[in-house]
């Protein structure tokens, strides 16, 4: 398959990462590109888990829109600091 020269390698990489996350969460890849919230029929998730999945999906959608690698690093650092603060 020939590579599309207009394709942004970062977009392709982000899509590959999202595909792995979707597989892990057992949701369709399109979940991350849909403007709607995940359907309550996803597996046996309870309301709190569905809300968590919706927030995770929203965060991932926004994160992959970041083209600047320094901005991505700042986001990751922020999340890591917040995790440390709650422990």
PDB file with one MODEL, atoms N, CA, C and O in Angstrom:
MODEL        1
ATOM      1  N   UNK A   1       0.844  -1.181   0.000  1.00  0.00           N
ATOM      2  CA  UNK A   1       0.000   0.000   0.000  1.00  0.00           C
ATOM      3  C   UNK A   1       0.882   1.234   0.000  1.00  0.00           C
ATOM      4  O   UNK A   1       1.752   1.372   0.860  1.00  0.00           O
ATOM      5  N   UNK A   2       0.673   2.127  -0.943  1.00  0.00           N
ATOM      6  CA  UNK A   2       1.482   3.338  -1.051  1.00  0.00           C
ATOM      7  C   UNK A   2       1.093   4.318   0.039  1.00  0.00           C
ATOM      8  O   UNK A   2      -0.080   4.450   0.389  1.00  0.00           O
ATOM      9  N   UNK A   3       2.105   5.007   0.573  1.00  0.00           N
ATOM     10  CA  UNK A   3       1.838   5.986   1.622  1.00  0.00           C
ATOM     11  C   UNK A   3       1.328   7.266   0.990  1.00  0.00           C
ATOM     12  O   UNK A   3       1.852   7.716  -0.029  1.00  0.00           O
ATOM     13  N   UNK A   4       0.313   7.848   1.589  1.00  0.00           N
ATOM     14  CA  UNK A   4      -0.219   9.130   1.158  1.00  0.00           C
ATOM     15  C   UNK A   4       0.746  10.201   1.664  1.00  0.00           C
ATOM     16  O   UNK A   4       0.925  10.333   2.875  1.00  0.00           O
ATOM     17  N   UNK A   5       1.365  10.960   0.781  1.00  0.00           N
ATOM     18  CA  UNK A   5       2.373  11.929   1.183  1.00  0.00           C
ATOM     19  C   UNK A   5       1.774  13.128   1.903  1.00  0.00           C
ATOM     20  O   UNK A   5       2.499  13.892   2.540  1.00  0.00           O
ATOM     21  N   UNK A   6       0.458  13.303   1.812  1.00  0.00           N
ATOM     22  CA  UNK A   6      -0.206  14.372   2.545  1.00  0.00           C
ATOM     23  C   UNK A   6      -0.546  13.950   3.969  1.00  0.00           C
ATOM     24  O   UNK A   6      -0.948  14.778   4.786  1.00  0.00           O
ATOM     25  N   UNK A   7      -0.386  12.678   4.260  1.00  0.00           N
ATOM     26  CA  UNK A   7      -0.735  12.152   5.574  1.00  0.00           C
ATOM     27  C   UNK A   7       0.277  12.620   6.607  1.00  0.00           C
ATOM     28  O   UNK A   7       1.484  12.545   6.381  1.00  0.00           O
ATOM     29  N   UNK A   8      -0.210  13.098   7.726  1.00  0.00           N
ATOM     30  CA  UNK A   8       0.634  13.528   8.833  1.00  0.00           C
ATOM     31  C   UNK A   8       1.032  12.289   9.633  1.00  0.00           C
ATOM     32  O   UNK A   8       0.160  11.591  10.152  1.00  0.00           O
ATOM     33  N   UNK A   9       2.335  12.000   9.742  1.00  0.00           N
ATOM     34  CA  UNK A   9       2.765  10.807  10.492  1.00  0.00           C
ATOM     35  C   UNK A   9       2.271  10.817  11.936  1.00  0.00           C
ATOM     36  O   UNK A   9       2.010   9.758  12.505  1.00  0.00           O
ATOM     37  N   UNK A  10       2.140  12.004  12.535  1.00  0.00           N
ATOM     38  CA  UNK A  10       1.649  12.098  13.908  1.00  0.00           C
ATOM     39  C   UNK A  10       0.201  11.631  13.971  1.00  0.00           C
ATOM     40  O   UNK A  10      -0.186  10.949  14.920  1.00  0.00           O
ATOM     41  N   UNK A  11      -0.613  11.992  12.965  1.00  0.00           N
ATOM     42  CA  UNK A  11      -2.008  11.541  12.926  1.00  0.00           C
ATOM     43  C   UNK A  11      -2.080  10.029  12.787  1.00  0.00           C
ATOM     44  O   UNK A  11      -2.898   9.383  13.442  1.00  0.00           O
ATOM     45  N   UNK A  12      -1.234   9.463  11.941  1.00  0.00           N
ATOM     46  CA  UNK A  12      -1.221   8.013  11.740  1.00  0.00           C
ATOM     47  C   UNK A  12      -0.815   7.311  13.027  1.00  0.00           C
ATOM     48  O   UNK A  12      -1.412   6.306  13.411  1.00  0.00           O
ATOM     49  N   UNK A  13       0.204   7.847  13.690  1.00  0.00           N
ATOM     50  CA  UNK A  13       0.672   7.269  14.950  1.00  0.00           C
ATOM     51  C   UNK A  13      -0.412   7.377  16.020  1.00  0.00           C
ATOM     52  O   UNK A  13      -0.653   6.425  16.762  1.00  0.00           O
ATOM     53  N   UNK A  14      -1.060   8.529  16.098  1.00  0.00           N
ATOM     54  CA  UNK A  14      -2.128   8.722  17.082  1.00  0.00           C
ATOM     55  C   UNK A  14      -3.270   7.752  16.828  1.00  0.00           C
ATOM     56  O   UNK A  14      -3.844   7.208  17.771  1.00  0.00           O
ATOM     57  N   UNK A  15      -3.604   7.529  15.563  1.00  0.00           N
ATOM     58  CA  UNK A  15      -4.680   6.593  15.227  1.00  0.00           C
ATOM     59  C   UNK A  15      -4.293   5.176  15.638  1.00  0.00           C
ATOM     60  O   UNK A  15      -5.135   4.421  16.126  1.00  0.00           O
ATOM     61  N   UNK A  16      -3.038   4.813  15.446  1.00  0.00           N
ATOM     62  CA  UNK A  16      -2.583   3.484  15.855  1.00  0.00           C
ATOM     63  C   UNK A  16      -2.691   3.319  17.376  1.00  0.00           C
ATOM     64  O   UNK A  16      -3.092   2.265  17.869  1.00  0.00           O
ATOM     65  N   UNK A  17      -2.330   4.366  18.100  1.00  0.00           N
ATOM     66  CA  UNK A  17      -2.424   4.319  19.562  1.00  0.00           C
ATOM     67  C   UNK A  17      -3.884   4.205  19.981  1.00  0.00           C
ATOM     68  O   UNK A  17      -4.224   3.405  20.854  1.00  0.00           O
ATOM     69  N   UNK A  18      -4.747   5.005  19.359  1.00  0.00           N
ATOM     70  CA  UNK A  18      -6.166   4.936  19.685  1.00  0.00           C
ATOM     71  C   UNK A  18      -6.742   3.561  19.376  1.00  0.00           C
ATOM     72  O   UNK A  18      -7.599   3.063  20.107  1.00  0.00           O
ATOM     73  N   UNK A  19      -6.276   2.954  18.305  1.00  0.00           N
ATOM     74  CA  UNK A  19      -6.748   1.610  17.953  1.00  0.00           C
ATOM     75  C   UNK A  19      -6.377   0.618  19.046  1.00  0.00           C
ATOM     76  O   UNK A  19      -7.181  -0.248  19.392  1.00  0.00           O
ATOM     77  N   UNK A  20      -5.178   0.732  19.591  1.00  0.00           N
ATOM     78  CA  UNK A  20      -4.765  -0.167  20.671  1.00  0.00           C
ATOM     79  C   UNK A  20      -5.576   0.084  21.937  1.00  0.00           C
ATOM     80  O   UNK A  20      -5.946  -0.855  22.640  1.00  0.00           O
ATOM     81  N   UNK A  21      -5.852   1.365  22.226  1.00  0.00           N
ATOM     82  CA  UNK A  21      -6.651   1.701  23.400  1.00  0.00           C
ATOM     83  C   UNK A  21      -8.071   1.177  23.234  1.00  0.00           C
ATOM     84  O   UNK A  21      -8.646   0.620  24.168  1.00  0.00           O
ATOM     85  N   UNK A  22      -8.635   1.359  22.037  1.00  0.00           N
ATOM     86  CA  UNK A  22      -9.992   0.860  21.770  1.00  0.00           C
ATOM     87  C   UNK A  22     -10.054  -0.647  21.961  1.00  0.00           C
ATOM     88  O   UNK A  22     -11.009  -1.169  22.535  1.00  0.00           O
ATOM     89  N   UNK A  23      -9.041  -1.334  21.482  1.00  0.00           N
ATOM     90  CA  UNK A  23      -9.001  -2.790  21.636  1.00  0.00           C
ATOM     91  C   UNK A  23      -8.939  -3.161  23.116  1.00  0.00           C
ATOM     92  O   UNK A  23      -9.629  -4.081  23.555  1.00  0.00           O
ATOM     93  N   UNK A  24      -8.123  -2.458  23.877  1.00  0.00           N
ATOM     94  CA  UNK A  24      -7.991  -2.726  25.305  1.00  0.00           C
ATOM     95  C   UNK A  24      -9.303  -2.478  26.042  1.00  0.00           C
ATOM     96  O   UNK A  24      -9.685  -3.246  26.925  1.00  0.00           O
ATOM     97  N   UNK A  25      -9.992  -1.388  25.666  1.00  0.00           N
ATOM     98  CA  UNK A  25     -11.257  -1.048  26.313  1.00  0.00           C
ATOM     99  C   UNK A  25     -12.430  -1.832  25.752  1.00  0.00           C
ATOM    100  O   UNK A  25     -13.547  -1.751  26.264  1.00  0.00           O
ATOM    101  N   UNK A  26     -12.168  -2.592  24.693  1.00  0.00           N
ATOM    102  CA  UNK A  26     -13.209  -3.382  24.022  1.00  0.00           C
ATOM    103  C   UNK A  26     -14.338  -2.487  23.509  1.00  0.00           C
ATOM    104  O   UNK A  26     -15.520  -2.778  23.686  1.00  0.00           O
ATOM    105  N   UNK A  27     -13.926  -1.375  22.860  1.00  0.00           N
ATOM    106  CA  UNK A  27     -14.886  -0.469  22.224  1.00  0.00           C
ATOM    107  C   UNK A  27     -14.443  -0.258  20.779  1.00  0.00           C
ATOM    108  O   UNK A  27     -13.271  -0.458  20.459  1.00  0.00           O
ATOM    109  N   UNK A  28     -15.361   0.143  19.906  1.00  0.00           N
ATOM    110  CA  UNK A  28     -14.972   0.399  18.514  1.00  0.00           C
ATOM    111  C   UNK A  28     -14.060   1.626  18.428  1.00  0.00           C
ATOM    112  O   UNK A  28     -14.203   2.564  19.212  1.00  0.00           O
ATOM    113  N   UNK A  29     -13.140   1.617  17.491  1.00  0.00           N
ATOM    114  CA  UNK A  29     -12.244   2.755  17.281  1.00  0.00           C
ATOM    115  C   UNK A  29     -13.039   4.031  17.021  1.00  0.00           C
ATOM    116  O   UNK A  29     -12.623   5.118  17.422  1.00  0.00           O
ATOM    117  N   UNK A  30     -14.175   3.899  16.355  1.00  0.00           N
ATOM    118  CA  UNK A  30     -14.999   5.070  16.043  1.00  0.00           C
ATOM    119  C   UNK A  30     -15.496   5.784  17.290  1.00  0.00           C
ATOM    120  O   UNK A  30     -15.925   6.935  17.209  1.00  0.00           O
ATOM    121  N   UNK A  31     -15.447   5.125  18.439  1.00  0.00           N
ATOM    122  CA  UNK A  31     -15.840   5.760  19.701  1.00  0.00           C
ATOM    123  C   UNK A  31     -15.057   7.040  19.926  1.00  0.00           C
ATOM    124  O   UNK A  31     -15.601   8.016  20.443  1.00  0.00           O
ATOM    125  N   UNK A  32     -13.781   7.049  19.541  1.00  0.00           N
ATOM    126  CA  UNK A  32     -12.928   8.203  19.784  1.00  0.00           C
ATOM    127  C   UNK A  32     -13.156   9.327  18.783  1.00  0.00           C
ATOM    128  O   UNK A  32     -12.674  10.441  18.991  1.00  0.00           O
ATOM    129  N   UNK A  33     -13.871   9.062  17.716  1.00  0.00           N
ATOM    130  CA  UNK A  33     -14.102  10.066  16.686  1.00  0.00           C
ATOM    131  C   UNK A  33     -15.552  10.525  16.647  1.00  0.00           C
ATOM    132  O   UNK A  33     -15.900  11.426  15.883  1.00  0.00           O
ATOM    133  N   UNK A  34     -16.385   9.920  17.454  1.00  0.00           N
ATOM    134  CA  UNK A  34     -17.806  10.246  17.494  1.00  0.00           C
ATOM    135  C   UNK A  34     -18.035  11.430  18.419  1.00  0.00           C
ATOM    136  O   UNK A  34     -17.365  11.563  19.443  1.00  0.00           O
ATOM    137  N   UNK A  35     -18.970  12.278  18.063  1.00  0.00           N
ATOM    138  CA  UNK A  35     -19.308  13.431  18.901  1.00  0.00           C
ATOM    139  C   UNK A  35     -20.264  13.033  20.028  1.00  0.00           C
ATOM    140  O   UNK A  35     -20.457  13.797  20.974  1.00  0.00           O
ATOM    141  N   UNK A  36     -20.858  11.853  19.934  1.00  0.00           N
ATOM    142  CA  UNK A  36     -21.803  11.401  20.951  1.00  0.00           C
ATOM    143  C   UNK A  36     -21.069  10.657  22.052  1.00  0.00           C
ATOM    144  O   UNK A  36     -19.943  10.196  21.869  1.00  0.00           O
ATOM    145  N   UNK A  37     -21.718  10.551  23.183  1.00  0.00           N
ATOM    146  CA  UNK A  37     -21.154   9.819  24.313  1.00  0.00           C
ATOM    147  C   UNK A  37     -21.321   8.323  24.075  1.00  0.00           C
ATOM    148  O   UNK A  37     -22.210   7.919  23.327  1.00  0.00           O
ATOM    149  N   UNK A  38     -20.480   7.489  24.699  1.00  0.00           N
ATOM    150  CA  UNK A  38     -20.613   6.044  24.535  1.00  0.00           C
ATOM    151  C   UNK A  38     -21.996   5.560  24.943  1.00  0.00           C
ATOM    152  O   UNK A  38     -22.607   6.103  25.863  1.00  0.00           O
ATOM    153  N   UNK A  39     -22.470   4.564  24.270  1.00  0.00           N
ATOM    154  CA  UNK A  39     -23.791   3.997  24.536  1.00  0.00           C
ATOM    155  C   UNK A  39     -23.777   3.196  25.829  1.00  0.00           C
ATOM    156  O   UNK A  39     -22.796   2.510  26.115  1.00  0.00           O
ATOM    157  N   UNK A  40     -24.857   3.271  26.623  1.00  0.00           N
ATOM    158  CA  UNK A  40     -24.919   2.480  27.856  1.00  0.00           C
ATOM    159  C   UNK A  40     -24.876   0.979  27.609  1.00  0.00           C
ATOM    160  O   UNK A  40     -24.738   0.210  28.560  1.00  0.00           O
ATOM    161  N   UNK A  41     -24.990   0.540  26.362  1.00  0.00           N
ATOM    162  CA  UNK A  41     -24.973  -0.888  26.083  1.00  0.00           C
ATOM    163  C   UNK A  41     -23.560  -1.465  26.002  1.00  0.00           C
ATOM    164  O   UNK A  41     -23.403  -2.658  25.740  1.00  0.00           O
ATOM    165  N   UNK A  42     -22.552  -0.665  26.217  1.00  0.00           N
ATOM    166  CA  UNK A  42     -21.175  -1.153  26.148  1.00  0.00           C
ATOM    167  C   UNK A  42     -20.926  -2.100  27.313  1.00  0.00           C
ATOM    168  O   UNK A  42     -20.801  -1.689  28.467  1.00  0.00           O
ATOM    169  N   UNK A  43     -20.858  -3.382  26.967  1.00  0.00           N
ATOM    170  CA  UNK A  43     -20.559  -4.401  27.969  1.00  0.00           C
ATOM    171  C   UNK A  43     -21.464  -4.313  29.176  1.00  0.00           C
ATOM    172  O   UNK A  43     -22.663  -4.058  29.062  1.00  0.00           O
ATOM    173  N   UNK A  44     -20.878  -4.527  30.315  1.00  0.00           N
ATOM    174  CA  UNK A  44     -21.634  -4.499  31.569  1.00  0.00           C
ATOM    175  C   UNK A  44     -21.159  -3.344  32.446  1.00  0.00           C
ATOM    176  O   UNK A  44     -21.127  -3.465  33.671  1.00  0.00           O
ATOM    177  N   UNK A  45     -20.789  -2.220  31.819  1.00  0.00           N
ATOM    178  CA  UNK A  45     -20.279  -1.089  32.582  1.00  0.00           C
ATOM    179  C   UNK A  45     -21.395  -0.426  33.372  1.00  0.00           C
ATOM    180  O   UNK A  45     -22.517  -0.287  32.884  1.00  0.00           O
ATOM    181  N   UNK A  46     -21.078  -0.016  34.599  1.00  0.00           N
ATOM    182  CA  UNK A  46     -22.055   0.719  35.392  1.00  0.00           C
ATOM    183  C   UNK A  46     -21.958   2.210  35.047  1.00  0.00           C
ATOM    184  O   UNK A  46     -21.120   2.605  34.237  1.00  0.00           O
ATOM    185  N   UNK A  47     -22.799   3.026  35.650  1.00  0.00           N
ATOM    186  CA  UNK A  47     -22.867   4.455  35.319  1.00  0.00           C
ATOM    187  C   UNK A  47     -21.533   5.171  35.552  1.00  0.00           C
ATOM    188  O   UNK A  47     -21.123   5.998  34.736  1.00  0.00           O
ATOM    189  N   UNK A  48     -20.861   4.861  36.649  1.00  0.00           N
ATOM    190  CA  UNK A  48     -19.579   5.507  36.949  1.00  0.00           C
ATOM    191  C   UNK A  48     -18.524   5.116  35.917  1.00  0.00           C
ATOM    192  O   UNK A  48     -17.729   5.952  35.489  1.00  0.00           O
ATOM    193  N   UNK A  49     -18.521   3.848  35.519  1.00  0.00           N
ATOM    194  CA  UNK A  49     -17.556   3.389  34.513  1.00  0.00           C
ATOM    195  C   UNK A  49     -17.848   4.018  33.155  1.00  0.00           C
ATOM    196  O   UNK A  49     -16.921   4.351  32.416  1.00  0.00           O
ATOM    197  N   UNK A  50     -19.118   4.181  32.820  1.00  0.00           N
ATOM    198  CA  UNK A  50     -19.484   4.833  31.557  1.00  0.00           C
ATOM    199  C   UNK A  50     -19.041   6.293  31.548  1.00  0.00           C
ATOM    200  O   UNK A  50     -18.538   6.790  30.540  1.00  0.00           O
ATOM    201  N   UNK A  51     -19.230   6.976  32.677  1.00  0.00           N
ATOM    202  CA  UNK A  51     -18.790   8.372  32.769  1.00  0.00           C
ATOM    203  C   UNK A  51     -17.272   8.449  32.630  1.00  0.00           C
ATOM    204  O   UNK A  51     -16.750   9.329  31.946  1.00  0.00           O
ATOM    205  N   UNK A  52     -16.569   7.530  33.279  1.00  0.00           N
ATOM    206  CA  UNK A  52     -15.114   7.480  33.189  1.00  0.00           C
ATOM    207  C   UNK A  52     -14.680   7.242  31.749  1.00  0.00           C
ATOM    208  O   UNK A  52     -13.748   7.886  31.268  1.00  0.00           O
ATOM    209  N   UNK A  53     -15.344   6.324  31.060  1.00  0.00           N
ATOM    210  CA  UNK A  53     -15.028   6.045  29.666  1.00  0.00           C
ATOM    211  C   UNK A  53     -15.288   7.274  28.798  1.00  0.00           C
ATOM    212  O   UNK A  53     -14.496   7.582  27.907  1.00  0.00           O
ATOM    213  N   UNK A  54     -16.389   7.972  29.050  1.00  0.00           N
ATOM    214  CA  UNK A  54     -16.708   9.175  28.285  1.00  0.00           C
ATOM    215  C   UNK A  54     -15.646  10.251  28.496  1.00  0.00           C
ATOM    216  O   UNK A  54     -15.234  10.909  27.541  1.00  0.00           O
ATOM    217  N   UNK A  55     -15.199  10.434  29.743  1.00  0.00           N
ATOM    218  CA  UNK A  55     -14.164  11.427  30.033  1.00  0.00           C
ATOM    219  C   UNK A  55     -12.835  11.030  29.404  1.00  0.00           C
ATOM    220  O   UNK A  55     -12.121  11.875  28.866  1.00  0.00           O
ATOM    221  N   UNK A  56     -12.508   9.763  29.472  1.00  0.00           N
ATOM    222  CA  UNK A  56     -11.269   9.268  28.867  1.00  0.00           C
ATOM    223  C   UNK A  56     -11.293   9.477  27.364  1.00  0.00           C
ATOM    224  O   UNK A  56     -10.303   9.904  26.770  1.00  0.00           O
ATOM    225  N   UNK A  57     -12.420   9.176  26.760  1.00  0.00           N
ATOM    226  CA  UNK A  57     -12.571   9.352  25.316  1.00  0.00           C
ATOM    227  C   UNK A  57     -12.405  10.815  24.936  1.00  0.00           C
ATOM    228  O   UNK A  57     -11.706  11.134  23.974  1.00  0.00           O
ATOM    229  N   UNK A  58     -13.045  11.703  25.687  1.00  0.00           N
ATOM    230  CA  UNK A  58     -12.932  13.134  25.408  1.00  0.00           C
ATOM    231  C   UNK A  58     -11.484  13.611  25.545  1.00  0.00           C
ATOM    232  O   UNK A  58     -10.994  14.380  24.718  1.00  0.00           O
ATOM    233  N   UNK A  59     -10.806  13.146  26.602  1.00  0.00           N
ATOM    234  CA  UNK A  59      -9.420  13.539  26.818  1.00  0.00           C
ATOM    235  C   UNK A  59      -8.525  13.045  25.677  1.00  0.00           C
ATOM    236  O   UNK A  59      -7.655  13.777  25.203  1.00  0.00           O
ATOM    237  N   UNK A  60      -8.741  11.817  25.245  1.00  0.00           N
ATOM    238  CA  UNK A  60      -7.935  11.270  24.155  1.00  0.00           C
ATOM    239  C   UNK A  60      -8.191  12.005  22.844  1.00  0.00           C
ATOM    240  O   UNK A  60      -7.256  12.275  22.091  1.00  0.00           O
ATOM    241  N   UNK A  61      -9.460  12.332  22.567  1.00  0.00           N
ATOM    242  CA  UNK A  61      -9.784  13.093  21.351  1.00  0.00           C
ATOM    243  C   UNK A  61      -9.029  14.411  21.335  1.00  0.00           C
ATOM    244  O   UNK A  61      -8.437  14.789  20.324  1.00  0.00           O
ATOM    245  N   UNK A  62      -9.055  15.105  22.465  1.00  0.00           N
ATOM    246  CA  UNK A  62      -8.374  16.397  22.541  1.00  0.00           C
ATOM    247  C   UNK A  62      -6.853  16.239  22.486  1.00  0.00           C
ATOM    248  O   UNK A  62      -6.162  17.030  21.844  1.00  0.00           O
ATOM    249  N   UNK A  63      -6.343  15.215  23.162  1.00  0.00           N
ATOM    250  CA  UNK A  63      -4.889  15.005  23.198  1.00  0.00           C
ATOM    251  C   UNK A  63      -4.318  14.761  21.809  1.00  0.00           C
ATOM    252  O   UNK A  63      -3.270  15.311  21.469  1.00  0.00           O
ATOM    253  N   UNK A  64      -4.986  13.948  21.003  1.00  0.00           N
ATOM    254  CA  UNK A  64      -4.454  13.647  19.676  1.00  0.00           C
ATOM    255  C   UNK A  64      -4.538  14.847  18.741  1.00  0.00           C
ATOM    256  O   UNK A  64      -3.897  14.856  17.690  1.00  0.00           O
ATOM    257  N   UNK A  65      -5.318  15.856  19.107  1.00  0.00           N
ATOM    258  CA  UNK A  65      -5.372  17.086  18.308  1.00  0.00           C
ATOM    259  C   UNK A  65      -4.140  17.957  18.525  1.00  0.00           C
ATOM    260  O   UNK A  65      -3.833  18.823  17.706  1.00  0.00           O
ATOM    261  N   UNK A  66      -3.438  17.726  19.627  1.00  0.00           N
ATOM    262  CA  UNK A  66      -2.226  18.502  19.904  1.00  0.00           C
ATOM    263  C   UNK A  66      -1.107  18.081  18.953  1.00  0.00           C
ATOM    264  O   UNK A  66      -0.674  16.929  18.975  1.00  0.00           O
ATOM    265  N   UNK A  67      -0.651  18.990  18.140  1.00  0.00           N
ATOM    266  CA  UNK A  67       0.424  18.686  17.187  1.00  0.00           C
ATOM    267  C   UNK A  67       1.800  18.917  17.808  1.00  0.00           C
ATOM    268  O   UNK A  67       2.780  18.279  17.424  1.00  0.00           O
ATOM    269  N   UNK A  68       1.858  19.826  18.763  1.00  0.00           N
ATOM    270  CA  UNK A  68       3.124  20.204  19.379  1.00  0.00           C
ATOM    271  C   UNK A  68       3.519  19.169  20.427  1.00  0.00           C
ATOM    272  O   UNK A  68       2.790  18.941  21.393  1.00  0.00           O
ATOM    273  N   UNK A  69       4.682  18.545  20.228  1.00  0.00           N
ATOM    274  CA  UNK A  69       5.124  17.498  21.161  1.00  0.00           C
ATOM    275  C   UNK A  69       5.418  18.054  22.546  1.00  0.00           C
ATOM    276  O   UNK A  69       5.239  17.352  23.541  1.00  0.00           O
ATOM    277  N   UNK A  70       5.871  19.318  22.629  1.00  0.00           N
ATOM    278  CA  UNK A  70       6.103  19.917  23.948  1.00  0.00           C
ATOM    279  C   UNK A  70       4.788  20.079  24.704  1.00  0.00           C
ATOM    280  O   UNK A  70       4.737  19.871  25.916  1.00  0.00           O
ATOM    281  N   UNK A  71       3.731  20.446  23.995  1.00  0.00           N
ATOM    282  CA  UNK A  71       2.420  20.580  24.627  1.00  0.00           C
ATOM    283  C   UNK A  71       1.946  19.223  25.130  1.00  0.00           C
ATOM    284  O   UNK A  71       1.382  19.124  26.220  1.00  0.00           O
ATOM    285  N   UNK A  72       2.170  18.185  24.345  1.00  0.00           N
ATOM    286  CA  UNK A  72       1.792  16.832  24.785  1.00  0.00           C
ATOM    287  C   UNK A  72       2.556  16.445  26.050  1.00  0.00           C
ATOM    288  O   UNK A  72       1.980  15.878  26.979  1.00  0.00           O
ATOM    289  N   UNK A  73       3.844  16.751  26.082  1.00  0.00           N
ATOM    290  CA  UNK A  73       4.657  16.441  27.271  1.00  0.00           C
ATOM    291  C   UNK A  73       4.140  17.189  28.495  1.00  0.00           C
ATOM    292  O   UNK A  73       4.077  16.622  29.585  1.00  0.00           O
ATOM    293  N   UNK A  74       3.765  18.473  28.323  1.00  0.00           N
ATOM    294  CA  UNK A  74       3.234  19.245  29.443  1.00  0.00           C
ATOM    295  C   UNK A  74       1.944  18.610  29.961  1.00  0.00           C
ATOM    296  O   UNK A  74       1.718  18.552  31.170  1.00  0.00           O
ATOM    297  N   UNK A  75       1.114  18.141  29.059  1.00  0.00           N
ATOM    298  CA  UNK A  75      -0.135  17.480  29.471  1.00  0.00           C
ATOM    299  C   UNK A  75       0.163  16.212  30.268  1.00  0.00           C
ATOM    300  O   UNK A  75      -0.422  15.980  31.325  1.00  0.00           O
ATOM    301  N   UNK A  76       1.066  15.407  29.757  1.00  0.00           N
ATOM    302  CA  UNK A  76       1.424  14.169  30.458  1.00  0.00           C
ATOM    303  C   UNK A  76       2.031  14.463  31.820  1.00  0.00           C
ATOM    304  O   UNK A  76       1.726  13.783  32.799  1.00  0.00           O
ATOM    305  N   UNK A  77       2.898  15.484  31.884  1.00  0.00           N
ATOM    306  CA  UNK A  77       3.496  15.861  33.165  1.00  0.00           C
ATOM    307  C   UNK A  77       2.433  16.309  34.158  1.00  0.00           C
ATOM    308  O   UNK A  77       2.497  15.971  35.340  1.00  0.00           O
ATOM    309  N   UNK A  78       1.451  17.072  33.672  1.00  0.00           N
ATOM    310  CA  UNK A  78       0.362  17.523  34.539  1.00  0.00           C
ATOM    311  C   UNK A  78      -0.399  16.331  35.119  1.00  0.00           C
ATOM    312  O   UNK A  78      -0.665  16.281  36.320  1.00  0.00           O
ATOM    313  N   UNK A  79      -0.744  15.380  34.266  1.00  0.00           N
ATOM    314  CA  UNK A  79      -1.489  14.202  34.721  1.00  0.00           C
ATOM    315  C   UNK A  79      -0.666  13.426  35.759  1.00  0.00           C
ATOM    316  O   UNK A  79      -1.201  12.994  36.780  1.00  0.00           O
ATOM    317  N   UNK A  80       0.617  13.255  35.498  1.00  0.00           N
ATOM    318  CA  UNK A  80       1.480  12.533  36.442  1.00  0.00           C
ATOM    319  C   UNK A  80       1.545  13.252  37.790  1.00  0.00           C
ATOM    320  O   UNK A  80       1.508  12.608  38.839  1.00  0.00           O
ATOM    321  N   UNK A  81       1.643  14.602  37.766  1.00  0.00           N
ATOM    322  CA  UNK A  81       1.668  15.359  39.028  1.00  0.00           C
ATOM    323  C   UNK A  81       0.357  15.195  39.794  1.00  0.00           C
ATOM    324  O   UNK A  81       0.363  15.057  41.017  1.00  0.00           O
ATOM    325  N   UNK A  82      -0.755  15.209  39.084  1.00  0.00           N
ATOM    326  CA  UNK A  82      -2.056  15.037  39.733  1.00  0.00           C
ATOM    327  C   UNK A  82      -2.176  13.647  40.362  1.00  0.00           C
ATOM    328  O   UNK A  82      -2.743  13.504  41.446  1.00  0.00           O
ATOM    329  N   UNK A  83      -1.656  12.642  39.699  1.00  0.00           N
ATOM    330  CA  UNK A  83      -1.673  11.283  40.252  1.00  0.00           C
ATOM    331  C   UNK A  83      -0.856  11.233  41.524  1.00  0.00           C
ATOM    332  O   UNK A  83      -1.279  10.628  42.509  1.00  0.00           O
ATOM    333  N   UNK A  84       0.318  11.863  41.519  1.00  0.00           N
ATOM    334  CA  UNK A  84       1.166  11.881  42.704  1.00  0.00           C
ATOM    335  C   UNK A  84       0.496  12.616  43.855  1.00  0.00           C
ATOM    336  O   UNK A  84       0.636  12.211  45.009  1.00  0.00           O
ATOM    337  N   UNK A  85      -0.233  13.695  43.559  1.00  0.00           N
ATOM    338  CA  UNK A  85      -0.907  14.477  44.599  1.00  0.00           C
ATOM    339  C   UNK A  85      -2.003  13.678  45.295  1.00  0.00           C
ATOM    340  O   UNK A  85      -2.247  13.868  46.486  1.00  0.00           O
ATOM    341  N   UNK A  86      -2.661  12.790  44.563  1.00  0.00           N
ATOM    342  CA  UNK A  86      -3.770  12.038  45.186  1.00  0.00           C
ATOM    343  C   UNK A  86      -3.277  10.848  45.984  1.00  0.00           C
ATOM    344  O   UNK A  86      -4.057  10.253  46.728  1.00  0.00           O
ATOM    345  N   UNK A  87      -2.020  10.482  45.858  1.00  0.00           N
ATOM    346  CA  UNK A  87      -1.481   9.343  46.615  1.00  0.00           C
ATOM    347  C   UNK A  87      -0.978   9.753  47.966  1.00  0.00           C
ATOM    348  O   UNK A  87      -0.495   8.914  48.726  1.00  0.00           O
TER     349      UNK A  87
ENDMDL
END
